[in-house]
Coordinates of C-alpha atoms and ligand atoms in Angstrom, one line a residue:
Chain E
M5 CA 0.0 0.0 0.0
A6 CA 2.6 2.5 1.1
R7 CA 4.6 1.2 -1.7
E8 CA 2.5 3.0 -4.2
H9 CA 3.9 6.3 -3.0
P10 CA 7.3 7.6 -3.9
I11 CA 9.5 7.5 -0.8
L12 CA 9.9 11.2 -0.8
E13 CA 8.0 14.1 -2.4
T14 CA 8.2 17.8 -2.1
H15 CA 5.2 19.9 -3.3
E16 CA 5.7 23.5 -4.2
L17 CA 8.3 23.6 -1.5
T18 CA 9.3 27.3 -0.8
I19 CA 11.2 29.3 1.7
R20 CA 11.8 33.1 1.8
F21 CA 14.4 34.9 3.7
G22 CA 13.0 38.4 3.8
G23 CA 12.4 39.2 0.2
H24 CA 14.8 36.6 -1.1
V25 CA 13.2 33.3 -2.3
A26 CA 15.9 30.7 -1.6
V27 CA 13.8 27.7 -2.6
D28 CA 11.0 28.5 -5.0
H29 CA 8.1 26.2 -5.5
V30 CA 10.1 23.1 -5.9
S31 CA 7.9 20.0 -6.7
C32 CA 9.7 16.8 -7.1
A33 CA 9.2 13.1 -6.3
F34 CA 12.0 10.6 -5.5
E35 CA 11.5 6.9 -6.1
R36 CA 12.8 4.2 -3.8
G37 CA 16.2 2.8 -4.6
T38 CA 17.3 5.7 -6.8
L39 CA 20.2 8.1 -6.6
T40 CA 19.3 11.6 -7.6
A41 CA 22.1 14.2 -8.0
I42 CA 21.2 17.8 -7.3
V43 CA 23.3 20.3 -9.1
G44 CA 23.3 24.1 -9.5
P45 CA 25.8 26.9 -8.9
N46 CA 26.7 28.2 -5.4
G47 CA 23.8 29.9 -3.8
A48 CA 21.2 28.0 -6.0
G49 CA 19.4 26.7 -2.9
K50 CA 20.6 23.1 -2.8
T51 CA 21.6 23.1 0.9
T52 CA 18.4 25.1 1.7
Y53 CA 16.3 22.5 -0.1
F54 CA 18.0 19.8 2.1
N55 CA 17.3 21.8 5.2
L56 CA 13.7 22.0 4.3
I57 CA 13.5 18.2 3.8
S58 CA 15.3 17.2 7.0
G59 CA 13.6 20.0 9.0
Q60 CA 16.4 22.4 10.0
L61 CA 14.3 25.0 8.2
R62 CA 10.6 25.4 8.1
A63 CA 8.9 25.9 4.8
S64 CA 7.1 29.2 4.1
H65 CA 4.9 27.3 1.7
G66 CA 4.5 23.8 0.4
K67 CA 4.8 20.3 1.7
V68 CA 7.3 17.6 2.4
V69 CA 5.8 14.1 2.1
L70 CA 7.6 10.9 3.3
N71 CA 6.0 7.6 2.3
G72 CA 2.7 9.3 1.7
Q73 CA 2.8 11.0 5.1
D74 CA 3.0 14.8 5.4
I75 CA 6.0 15.6 7.6
T76 CA 6.2 19.3 6.9
R77 CA 5.4 20.2 10.6
M78 CA 7.6 17.6 12.2
S79 CA 10.8 18.4 14.1
V80 CA 14.2 17.3 13.1
P81 CA 14.5 14.4 15.5
E82 CA 11.0 13.2 14.5
R83 CA 12.0 13.2 10.8
T84 CA 15.2 11.5 11.6
L85 CA 13.3 8.7 13.4
K86 CA 11.0 8.4 10.4
G87 CA 13.9 7.7 8.2
I88 CA 15.4 10.9 6.9
G89 CA 19.2 11.2 7.4
R90 CA 21.5 14.0 6.6
A91 CA 25.2 14.6 6.2
F92 CA 26.2 18.3 6.3
Q93 CA 28.1 20.4 3.8
L94 CA 29.8 22.3 6.7
T95 CA 31.2 19.6 9.0
N96 CA 29.0 19.4 12.0
L97 CA 30.3 16.9 14.6
F98 CA 30.7 16.5 18.4
P99 CA 34.1 18.1 18.7
T100 CA 35.2 17.3 22.2
L101 CA 34.3 13.6 21.9
T102 CA 36.3 10.8 20.3
V103 CA 35.7 9.7 16.7
R104 CA 34.4 6.4 18.0
E105 CA 32.0 8.1 20.4
N106 CA 30.6 10.3 17.6
V107 CA 29.6 7.2 15.7
R108 CA 28.6 5.2 18.8
L109 CA 26.1 8.0 19.6
V110 CA 24.4 7.5 16.3
A111 CA 24.2 3.7 16.8
Q112 CA 22.8 4.4 20.3
A113 CA 20.1 6.7 18.9
R114 CA 19.2 4.0 16.4
A115 CA 18.9 1.5 19.1
N116 CA 16.7 3.9 21.0
L117 CA 18.8 3.7 24.2
G118 CA 19.1 7.5 24.8
L119 CA 16.9 7.4 27.9
D120 CA 18.7 4.6 29.6
L121 CA 20.1 6.1 32.8
F122 CA 21.1 3.0 34.6
S123 CA 23.4 0.9 32.5
M124 CA 26.9 1.8 31.6
A125 CA 27.1 3.1 28.1
D126 CA 30.3 1.0 27.4
S127 CA 28.5 -2.2 28.5
H128 CA 26.5 -2.0 25.2
V129 CA 29.3 -3.7 23.3
E130 CA 27.2 -4.1 20.1
L131 CA 27.0 -0.3 19.7
I132 CA 30.8 0.0 19.9
E133 CA 31.2 -2.8 17.4
R134 CA 28.7 -1.1 15.1
A135 CA 30.6 2.2 15.4
E136 CA 33.9 0.5 14.7
H137 CA 32.5 -1.4 11.7
V138 CA 31.4 1.9 10.1
L139 CA 34.7 3.5 11.0
A140 CA 36.5 0.7 9.2
E141 CA 34.3 1.3 6.1
V142 CA 35.3 5.0 5.9
R143 CA 39.0 4.1 6.8
L144 CA 39.0 5.9 10.1
L145 CA 39.3 3.0 12.5
D146 CA 42.9 3.7 13.3
K147 CA 41.9 7.2 14.5
A148 CA 38.9 5.9 16.5
S149 CA 40.3 7.1 19.9
Q150 CA 41.3 10.6 18.8
T151 CA 39.3 13.7 19.7
V152 CA 37.4 15.0 16.8
S153 CA 38.6 18.6 17.1
A154 CA 42.1 17.4 16.6
L155 CA 41.3 15.6 13.4
P156 CA 42.4 17.0 10.0
H157 CA 39.7 18.4 7.8
G158 CA 39.6 15.5 5.4
D159 CA 39.1 13.0 8.2
Q160 CA 36.3 15.2 9.6
R161 CA 34.6 15.0 6.3
K162 CA 34.9 11.2 6.4
L163 CA 33.4 11.1 9.8
E164 CA 30.5 13.3 8.7
V165 CA 29.7 10.6 6.1
A166 CA 30.3 7.9 8.7
L167 CA 27.6 9.4 11.0
L168 CA 25.1 9.2 8.2
I169 CA 26.0 5.6 7.3
A170 CA 25.7 4.6 10.9
L171 CA 22.3 6.1 11.1
G172 CA 21.3 4.0 8.1
P173 CA 18.1 5.9 7.2
Q174 CA 15.8 5.2 4.3
V175 CA 16.6 8.5 2.7
L176 CA 20.2 9.6 2.7
M177 CA 21.1 13.1 1.9
F178 CA 24.8 13.9 1.1
D179 CA 25.7 17.6 0.7
E180 CA 29.0 17.8 -1.2
P181 CA 30.4 14.8 0.7
T182 CA 33.8 14.9 -1.0
A183 CA 34.4 18.6 -0.9
G184 CA 37.7 19.3 0.9
M185 CA 38.9 15.7 0.7
S186 CA 42.2 14.8 -0.7
V187 CA 42.3 12.9 -4.1
D188 CA 43.0 9.5 -2.5
E189 CA 40.2 9.9 0.0
V190 CA 37.5 10.7 -2.5
P191 CA 37.2 7.2 -4.1
V192 CA 36.6 5.7 -0.6
I193 CA 33.6 7.8 -0.1
L194 CA 32.3 7.4 -3.6
N195 CA 32.6 3.6 -3.4
L196 CA 30.6 3.7 -0.2
I197 CA 27.8 5.7 -1.8
Q198 CA 27.9 3.2 -4.7
E199 CA 27.5 0.4 -2.2
L200 CA 24.6 2.1 -0.5
K201 CA 23.0 2.6 -3.8
A202 CA 23.1 -1.1 -4.4
D203 CA 20.6 -1.5 -1.5
K204 CA 17.3 -1.1 -3.3
D205 CA 15.5 0.0 -0.1
R206 CA 17.6 3.2 0.2
T207 CA 17.1 6.4 -1.6
I208 CA 20.0 8.8 -2.0
L209 CA 20.0 12.5 -2.7
L210 CA 23.5 13.8 -3.6
V211 CA 24.6 17.4 -4.0
E212 CA 27.8 17.2 -6.0
H213 CA 29.8 19.4 -8.3
K214 CA 32.0 16.9 -10.0
M215 CA 30.3 16.0 -13.3
D216 CA 32.3 12.7 -13.8
V217 CA 31.1 11.6 -10.4
I218 CA 27.5 12.4 -11.2
R219 CA 27.7 10.7 -14.5
T220 CA 28.8 7.4 -13.0
L221 CA 26.6 7.5 -9.8
A222 CA 23.3 9.2 -10.6
D223 CA 20.1 7.7 -12.0
R224 CA 18.7 11.2 -12.5
I225 CA 19.8 14.8 -12.2
I226 CA 17.8 17.8 -11.1
V227 CA 19.1 21.3 -11.5
L228 CA 18.3 24.2 -9.2
H229 CA 18.9 27.7 -10.2
N230 CA 18.0 30.7 -8.1
G231 CA 15.9 28.4 -5.9
A232 CA 13.8 27.0 -8.8
L233 CA 13.9 23.6 -10.4
V234 CA 15.0 24.3 -13.9
A235 CA 15.9 20.8 -15.3
D236 CA 15.1 17.2 -14.4
G237 CA 16.0 14.1 -16.2
E238 CA 18.6 11.4 -17.2
P239 CA 22.2 12.4 -16.5
A240 CA 23.3 12.4 -20.1
T241 CA 20.4 14.6 -21.3
V242 CA 20.6 17.1 -18.4
I243 CA 24.4 17.5 -18.5
N244 CA 24.2 18.4 -22.2
S245 CA 21.2 20.7 -21.7
A246 CA 21.6 24.5 -22.2
V247 CA 20.8 25.4 -18.6
V248 CA 23.6 23.2 -17.2
Q249 CA 26.0 24.3 -19.8
E250 CA 25.3 27.9 -18.9
A251 CA 25.3 27.4 -15.1
Y252 CA 28.4 25.3 -15.0
L253 CA 30.6 26.0 -17.9
G254 CA 29.7 29.7 -18.1
K255 CA 28.7 29.3 -21.8
R256 CA 26.5 32.1 -22.7
V257 CA 23.1 31.3 -24.0
T258 CA 21.9 33.3 -27.0
E259 CA 20.9 36.9 -26.5
A260 CA 17.4 35.9 -27.6
A261 CA 17.0 33.7 -24.5
H262 CA 17.6 36.7 -22.3
G263 CA 15.3 38.8 -24.3
Chain A
M6 CA 33.4 -4.7 41.3
L7 CA 35.1 -1.4 42.2
M8 CA 35.0 -0.4 38.5
K9 CA 31.3 -1.2 38.4
L10 CA 30.7 1.0 41.4
L11 CA 32.5 3.8 39.6
S12 CA 30.6 2.9 36.4
G13 CA 33.9 2.3 34.6
D14 CA 34.9 6.0 35.1
R15 CA 38.6 5.7 36.0
P16 CA 40.2 8.7 37.8
A17 CA 42.8 8.3 35.0
S18 CA 45.6 9.9 37.0
P19 CA 47.6 8.3 39.8
V20 CA 47.7 11.6 41.8
L21 CA 44.0 12.0 41.5
T22 CA 43.4 8.4 42.6
V23 CA 45.5 9.0 45.7
L24 CA 43.7 12.3 46.4
L25 CA 40.3 10.7 46.1
L26 CA 41.3 7.8 48.3
V27 CA 42.6 10.2 51.0
I28 CA 39.4 12.1 50.9
L29 CA 37.3 9.0 51.0
I30 CA 39.2 7.5 53.9
G31 CA 39.2 10.9 55.7
L32 CA 35.5 11.2 55.3
A33 CA 34.7 7.6 56.1
F34 CA 36.6 7.6 59.4
A35 CA 36.2 11.3 60.2
P36 CA 34.6 10.7 63.6
F37 CA 37.6 8.5 64.6
L38 CA 40.4 10.4 62.9
F39 CA 39.4 13.9 63.8
P40 CA 37.7 14.0 67.2
G41 CA 35.8 17.1 68.2
S42 CA 32.7 18.7 66.9
K43 CA 34.2 21.3 64.5
P44 CA 36.0 18.7 62.3
L45 CA 32.9 16.6 62.2
E46 CA 30.9 19.7 61.1
T47 CA 33.4 20.3 58.4
A48 CA 33.4 16.7 57.2
A49 CA 29.6 16.7 57.0
R50 CA 29.6 19.9 55.1
I51 CA 32.1 18.4 52.7
C52 CA 29.9 15.4 52.1
I53 CA 26.8 17.5 51.5
F54 CA 28.6 19.9 49.1
I55 CA 30.2 17.1 47.1
V56 CA 26.6 16.0 46.2
L57 CA 25.5 19.6 45.6
V58 CA 28.5 20.5 43.4
A59 CA 28.4 17.1 41.5
S60 CA 24.8 17.7 40.8
Y61 CA 25.6 21.1 39.5
D62 CA 28.4 19.6 37.3
L63 CA 25.8 17.3 35.7
L64 CA 24.2 20.5 34.5
I65 CA 27.1 22.9 33.7
G66 CA 29.9 20.4 32.9
Y67 CA 28.0 17.6 31.2
T68 CA 25.0 19.3 29.6
G69 CA 26.5 22.8 29.1
I70 CA 23.6 24.6 30.9
V71 CA 24.3 27.5 33.2
S72 CA 21.8 27.9 35.9
F73 CA 21.7 30.1 39.0
A74 CA 18.7 28.3 40.6
H75 CA 20.7 25.5 42.1
T76 CA 20.5 26.8 45.6
M77 CA 16.8 27.2 45.2
F78 CA 16.5 23.4 44.7
F79 CA 19.0 22.8 47.6
G80 CA 16.7 25.0 49.7
L81 CA 13.6 23.2 48.6
G82 CA 14.9 19.9 50.0
A83 CA 16.1 21.6 53.2
Y84 CA 12.9 23.5 53.8
G85 CA 10.7 20.5 53.0
T86 CA 12.5 18.5 55.6
A87 CA 12.6 21.3 58.1
L88 CA 8.9 21.9 57.7
G89 CA 8.1 18.2 58.0
L90 CA 10.0 18.1 61.3
T91 CA 8.5 21.4 62.5
L92 CA 5.0 20.5 61.7
G93 CA 5.0 16.8 62.1
G94 CA 7.3 16.4 65.1
A95 CA 10.8 14.8 65.5
S96 CA 10.1 11.5 63.7
F97 CA 11.7 9.8 60.7
A98 CA 8.3 9.7 59.1
A99 CA 7.8 13.4 59.3
A100 CA 11.3 14.1 58.0
G101 CA 10.8 11.6 55.2
L102 CA 7.5 13.0 54.1
G103 CA 8.9 16.6 54.2
A104 CA 11.9 15.4 52.2
L105 CA 9.7 13.7 49.7
C106 CA 7.6 16.9 49.2
G107 CA 10.7 19.1 48.9
V108 CA 12.4 16.8 46.4
G109 CA 9.1 16.4 44.5
L110 CA 8.5 20.1 44.3
A111 CA 12.1 20.6 43.2
A112 CA 11.5 18.1 40.3
L113 CA 8.3 19.8 39.3
L114 CA 9.7 23.3 39.3
A115 CA 12.8 22.1 37.4
L116 CA 10.5 20.5 34.8
A117 CA 8.5 23.7 34.4
I118 CA 11.6 25.8 34.1
G119 CA 13.2 23.4 31.7
L120 CA 10.2 23.0 29.4
F121 CA 9.4 26.7 29.3
S122 CA 12.9 28.2 29.0
L123 CA 15.4 25.7 27.7
R124 CA 14.4 26.4 24.2
V125 CA 15.8 29.9 24.4
K126 CA 19.5 31.0 24.3
A127 CA 21.8 29.8 27.1
I128 CA 22.3 33.4 28.4
F129 CA 18.6 33.9 28.6
F130 CA 18.1 30.7 30.5
A131 CA 20.7 31.8 33.0
M132 CA 18.8 35.0 33.5
V133 CA 15.5 33.2 33.9
T134 CA 17.0 31.0 36.6
L135 CA 18.5 34.0 38.4
A136 CA 15.1 35.7 38.4
I137 CA 13.2 32.7 39.6
A138 CA 15.8 31.9 42.3
S139 CA 15.7 35.6 43.6
A140 CA 11.9 35.5 43.6
F141 CA 11.9 32.3 45.5
A142 CA 14.3 33.7 48.1
V143 CA 12.0 36.7 48.6
L144 CA 9.0 34.4 48.9
V145 CA 10.6 32.3 51.6
S146 CA 11.6 35.4 53.6
Q147 CA 8.1 36.8 53.4
L148 CA 6.2 33.6 54.3
S149 CA 7.7 34.0 57.7
F150 CA 4.8 32.3 59.5
L151 CA 5.8 29.1 57.7
T152 CA 9.5 29.5 57.0
G153 CA 10.6 31.6 59.9
G154 CA 11.6 34.3 57.5
E155 CA 15.2 35.5 57.7
D156 CA 15.6 33.8 61.0
G157 CA 14.9 30.4 59.5
L158 CA 13.6 27.3 61.3
N159 CA 15.0 25.5 64.4
Y160 CA 13.5 22.1 65.0
K161 CA 14.1 18.8 66.7
I162 CA 15.3 15.8 64.8
P163 CA 14.7 12.1 65.6
R164 CA 16.3 11.3 69.0
E165 CA 18.5 8.6 67.4
L166 CA 20.3 11.4 65.6
T167 CA 21.0 13.5 68.6
P168 CA 24.1 13.4 70.9
A169 CA 21.8 12.3 73.7
F170 CA 21.3 8.9 72.0
K171 CA 24.0 6.3 72.8
L172 CA 24.2 3.3 70.4
F173 CA 26.5 1.2 72.6
A174 CA 27.3 1.3 76.2
E175 CA 31.1 1.0 75.5
P176 CA 33.1 3.3 73.2
V177 CA 34.3 1.8 69.9
L178 CA 38.0 2.5 69.1
G179 CA 37.9 5.1 71.8
L180 CA 34.8 6.9 70.4
R181 CA 31.4 7.0 71.9
I182 CA 28.9 6.1 69.2
D183 CA 26.3 8.7 69.9
G184 CA 23.4 10.0 67.7
K185 CA 25.7 12.7 66.3
V186 CA 28.0 10.1 64.9
L187 CA 25.1 8.1 63.6
S188 CA 23.8 11.3 62.0
Y189 CA 27.2 11.9 60.4
Y190 CA 27.2 8.4 58.9
L191 CA 23.7 8.9 57.6
V192 CA 25.0 12.0 55.8
F193 CA 28.1 10.2 54.6
G194 CA 26.3 7.1 53.4
V195 CA 23.6 8.9 51.5
A196 CA 26.1 11.4 50.0
L197 CA 28.3 8.6 48.8
A198 CA 25.3 6.7 47.3
L199 CA 24.1 9.9 45.6
F200 CA 27.6 10.7 44.2
L201 CA 28.0 7.2 42.8
A202 CA 24.5 7.5 41.3
L203 CA 25.6 10.7 39.6
V204 CA 28.7 9.0 38.3
R205 CA 26.5 6.2 36.9
I206 CA 24.2 8.7 35.2
V207 CA 27.0 10.6 33.4
N208 CA 28.4 7.3 32.2
S209 CA 25.1 5.9 31.1
P210 CA 23.8 6.0 27.5
F211 CA 21.7 9.0 28.7
G212 CA 24.8 10.8 30.1
R213 CA 26.6 10.3 26.7
V214 CA 23.7 12.1 25.0
L215 CA 24.0 15.0 27.4
K216 CA 27.6 15.5 26.2
A217 CA 26.5 15.3 22.6
V218 CA 23.8 17.9 23.3
R219 CA 26.4 20.1 25.1
D220 CA 28.9 19.8 22.2
N221 CA 26.4 20.3 19.3
G222 CA 22.7 20.3 20.0
F223 CA 21.9 20.9 16.4
R224 CA 23.7 17.8 15.3
A225 CA 22.3 15.8 18.2
E226 CA 18.8 16.5 16.8
A227 CA 19.9 15.5 13.3
I228 CA 20.8 12.0 14.6
G229 CA 17.5 11.7 16.5
Y230 CA 17.9 13.1 20.0
K231 CA 15.4 15.7 21.0
A232 CA 17.8 18.2 22.6
V233 CA 15.3 20.1 24.7
H234 CA 14.0 16.9 26.3
Y235 CA 17.5 15.9 27.3
R236 CA 18.3 19.3 28.7
T237 CA 15.1 19.3 30.7
A238 CA 15.8 15.8 32.0
A239 CA 19.2 16.8 33.1
T240 CA 17.8 19.9 34.8
V241 CA 15.2 17.8 36.7
L242 CA 17.8 15.2 37.8
S243 CA 20.2 17.8 38.9
A244 CA 17.5 19.6 40.9
M245 CA 16.4 16.4 42.6
M246 CA 20.0 15.6 43.6
A247 CA 20.5 19.2 44.9
A248 CA 17.3 18.9 46.9
M249 CA 18.5 15.6 48.4
A250 CA 21.7 17.4 49.5
G251 CA 19.4 19.9 51.1
V252 CA 17.6 17.2 53.0
L253 CA 20.9 16.0 54.4
L254 CA 21.8 19.6 55.4
A255 CA 18.5 20.1 57.2
L256 CA 18.9 16.8 59.2
W257 CA 22.5 17.6 60.0
L258 CA 22.2 21.2 61.1
R259 CA 18.8 21.0 62.9
Y260 CA 18.4 24.4 61.4
T261 CA 17.3 25.7 58.0
G262 CA 17.4 29.3 57.0
P263 CA 18.1 31.4 53.9
A264 CA 21.7 32.0 54.8
T265 CA 22.6 28.3 54.9
T266 CA 20.6 27.3 51.8
L267 CA 19.3 30.0 49.5
S268 CA 21.9 32.7 49.5
M269 CA 23.6 33.9 46.3
E270 CA 26.9 33.5 48.2
I271 CA 26.3 29.7 48.3
M272 CA 25.6 29.7 44.5
V273 CA 28.9 31.5 43.9
D274 CA 30.7 29.0 46.2
I275 CA 29.2 26.1 44.1
L276 CA 30.4 27.7 40.9
L277 CA 33.9 28.2 42.4
M278 CA 34.0 24.6 43.6
V279 CA 33.0 23.1 40.3
V280 CA 35.5 25.3 38.4
I281 CA 38.4 24.7 40.7
G282 CA 37.8 21.0 40.8
G283 CA 37.2 20.7 37.0
M284 CA 34.0 20.8 35.1
G285 CA 32.5 17.7 33.4
T286 CA 34.5 15.3 35.5
M287 CA 32.4 14.5 38.6
Y288 CA 35.6 13.8 40.5
G289 CA 36.2 17.6 40.2
A290 CA 33.3 18.1 42.6
V291 CA 35.0 15.9 45.2
I292 CA 38.3 17.8 45.0
G293 CA 36.7 21.2 44.6
A294 CA 34.3 20.9 47.5
T295 CA 36.9 19.4 49.8
L296 CA 39.5 22.0 49.1
F297 CA 37.1 24.9 49.2
I298 CA 35.5 24.0 52.4
L299 CA 38.7 23.2 54.1
A300 CA 40.0 26.6 53.0
Q301 CA 36.8 28.3 54.1
T302 CA 37.1 26.6 57.5
Y303 CA 40.8 26.7 58.3
L304 CA 42.2 29.5 56.2
Q305 CA 40.8 32.0 58.7
A306 CA 42.5 30.2 61.6
L307 CA 45.7 29.9 59.7
M308 CA 45.7 33.6 58.8
G309 CA 45.0 34.4 62.5
L310 CA 48.3 32.6 63.3
A311 CA 50.1 34.4 60.4
E312 CA 48.8 37.8 61.7
G313 CA 50.2 37.0 65.1
A314 CA 53.6 36.0 63.6
T315 CA 53.8 39.1 61.5
A316 CA 52.4 41.5 64.1
G317 CA 55.5 43.7 63.8
I318 CA 55.3 44.3 60.1
P319 CA 52.4 46.8 59.5
L320 CA 51.2 46.2 55.9
L321 CA 51.9 42.5 55.8
S322 CA 50.1 41.9 59.1
A323 CA 47.0 43.7 57.8
L324 CA 47.1 41.7 54.6
V325 CA 47.0 38.4 56.4
A326 CA 44.4 39.4 59.0
P327 CA 41.6 36.7 59.2
D328 CA 39.1 39.2 57.8
R329 CA 41.0 39.1 54.5
W330 CA 40.4 35.4 54.0
L331 CA 37.9 35.9 51.2
L332 CA 40.4 38.2 49.4
W333 CA 43.0 35.4 49.6
L334 CA 40.5 32.9 48.5
G335 CA 39.8 35.1 45.5
V336 CA 43.5 35.3 44.7
L337 CA 43.7 31.5 44.9
F338 CA 40.7 31.2 42.6
V339 CA 42.1 33.6 40.0
L340 CA 45.5 31.7 40.1
S341 CA 43.9 28.3 39.8
V342 CA 41.7 29.3 36.9
Y343 CA 44.7 30.9 35.2
F344 CA 47.0 28.0 35.7
F345 CA 44.4 25.2 35.5
P346 CA 41.6 26.3 33.2
T347 CA 40.3 22.8 33.1
G348 CA 40.3 22.5 36.9
I349 CA 42.5 20.4 39.1
V350 CA 41.2 17.2 37.7
G351 CA 41.7 18.3 34.1
R352 CA 45.2 19.4 35.0
L353 CA 46.1 16.1 36.6
R354 CA 44.7 14.1 33.7
A355 CA 46.5 16.2 31.2
G356 CA 49.7 15.9 33.1
K357 CA 49.4 12.1 32.8
A358 CA 48.7 12.2 29.1
G359 CA 51.7 14.4 28.6
A360 CA 54.0 12.0 30.4
A361 CA 52.7 8.9 28.6
Ligands
LIG405 N1 19.3 31.0 7.1 C1 19.4 31.8 6.0 N2 19.1 33.1 6.1 C2 19.2 33.9 5.0 N3 19.6 33.5 3.8 C3 19.9 32.2 3.6 C4 19.9 31.3 4.7 N4 20.2 30.1 4.3 C5 20.5 30.3 3.0 N5 20.3 31.5 2.6 C6 20.5 32.1 1.2 O1 19.8 31.2 0.4 C7 20.5 31.0 -0.8 C8 20.7 29.6 -1.1 O2 21.8 29.1 -0.3 P1 22.2 27.6 -0.3 O3 21.1 26.7 -0.1 O4 23.3 27.4 0.8 O5 22.9 27.4 -1.7 P2 23.7 26.1 -2.2 O6 23.8 25.1 -1.2 O7 23.0 25.8 -3.5 O8 25.1 26.7 -2.5 C9 21.8 31.8 -0.7 O9 21.5 33.1 -1.4 C10 21.9 32.0 0.8 O10 22.5 33.2 1.1
LIG406 MG1 25.3 24.2 -0.2

């Protein structure tokens, strides 16, 4: 029954900051098991669109629908428990805690143990194992005991991705996951996203600038420009379309188009 | 076994371990080691303040919430017990009922404050708690028919806890086990249990979430923890612990008044103790409370001696006069914050990491 709905839909989703419309009536449906790349120049509204879906920002207008259920009014933790997970563009971790503890906290949230006052946290060995398993996947296990604030930027980016993987939600939103990583770290993360994609119960939204990455990973591309959805379709088609050529390659469209 | 009692929270520094053991032994055998009523008063105060400061650390150190209402909760526990004993007579049942009311009221008030004001900015929350605590102090002083106003309440406690009561006919290890000694062990035992409970709480899955909320509430929400609920729960727990410390104080002193429970001065003392000891460590509360209360009690006496010794030197003698003890405590505080910004416990742990 619920299967008839797309996993995630936005209807006319809009947010204004004062007079500025950062996301402008974006209607889009995402099918289960697909990876959609979201592209657009800086300031196009990609991060803001994510914030509206995961709840960090409240829509001025429009709806967010998960599995047929309207979640527009739900708080961030409620949406998280419903299955929306998010990795942030600007690294957003627990800086005074260790790398292991950062991931363990996610596993603990998933196991719904947060209100347990009486047991010792470290007696829940399965949570630590889960955390270390994910850390091994992103190649951070050797740094598990380090404090996050002392970690190099590239490692913090990897940890950001690790938190989302540990959360294991139905909808995974990656916001420029490889930005700021060194060349040898990038494939690790891309392979992980590829693996996640193989799981047909998961749906991935990926903001990414590297066109070659998008070409290999994405089933579909949507293009945001000044907050509006201006193109939507198969990667090959969209990449060659006029709007993308203009937005990304700075090619000028004909004067007539501006007319 | 021992690690289980400490919830796996190792002192993680040999010096700290020794200090903690010395304090534990000193407090556990205080009536035998330090005869006389003044040392026992001091030991009981230390026990009570360890709980009070540790419960404040749960809030400020582990959850990152600054509150100025901690003495109000302390006072609620104390006044609850005092009123129970005043109105119900010197029985354990009356004290217990009063304590229950005081602790319960503290929990409800903390819940209300938490739910209504923990959504706002931290600085605003601190202001709200300051306003509520001041209003509460005024209320207590004005309801003098009930609370005794500024004079406070004097009352009788159960006979088993008074010096008139003798447990054994013969002294044990040279000490007569009277009601005062029993009373001390009640304070010590409950304080120890409450402290260990706090250590367990901060090392539980819940306690770990508190640290996450402190570090980055925004991200804590994005992985599924409702930050305001955790902040409120921490506020309530901390308030209940403070109130229980107040219960102990009321039983121990046989007197409850604004100066011993509600004053801003005590709030400042708590802040100093938690900072000197080391925030977010629990053991810092033990070290901070012990050092501070020892200084408070004996610095004046020590300075009296120093004044006598330097009587010939005009300026120096005036500087070390007992009346200046707060000045010197202030100097000590500034120095300790300057040299040990993470408190004594933080300093000891860092020293160990540096050597390793
Ligand atoms: N909280 C906010 N308040 C005001 N303006 C904002 C806020 N968040 C984003 N914006 C504006 O919205 C626009 C879209 O930003 P963003 O979504 O971060 O773009 P992108 O992620 O595509 O680079 C930008 O012009 C940005 O300045
Ligand atoms: Mg962005």
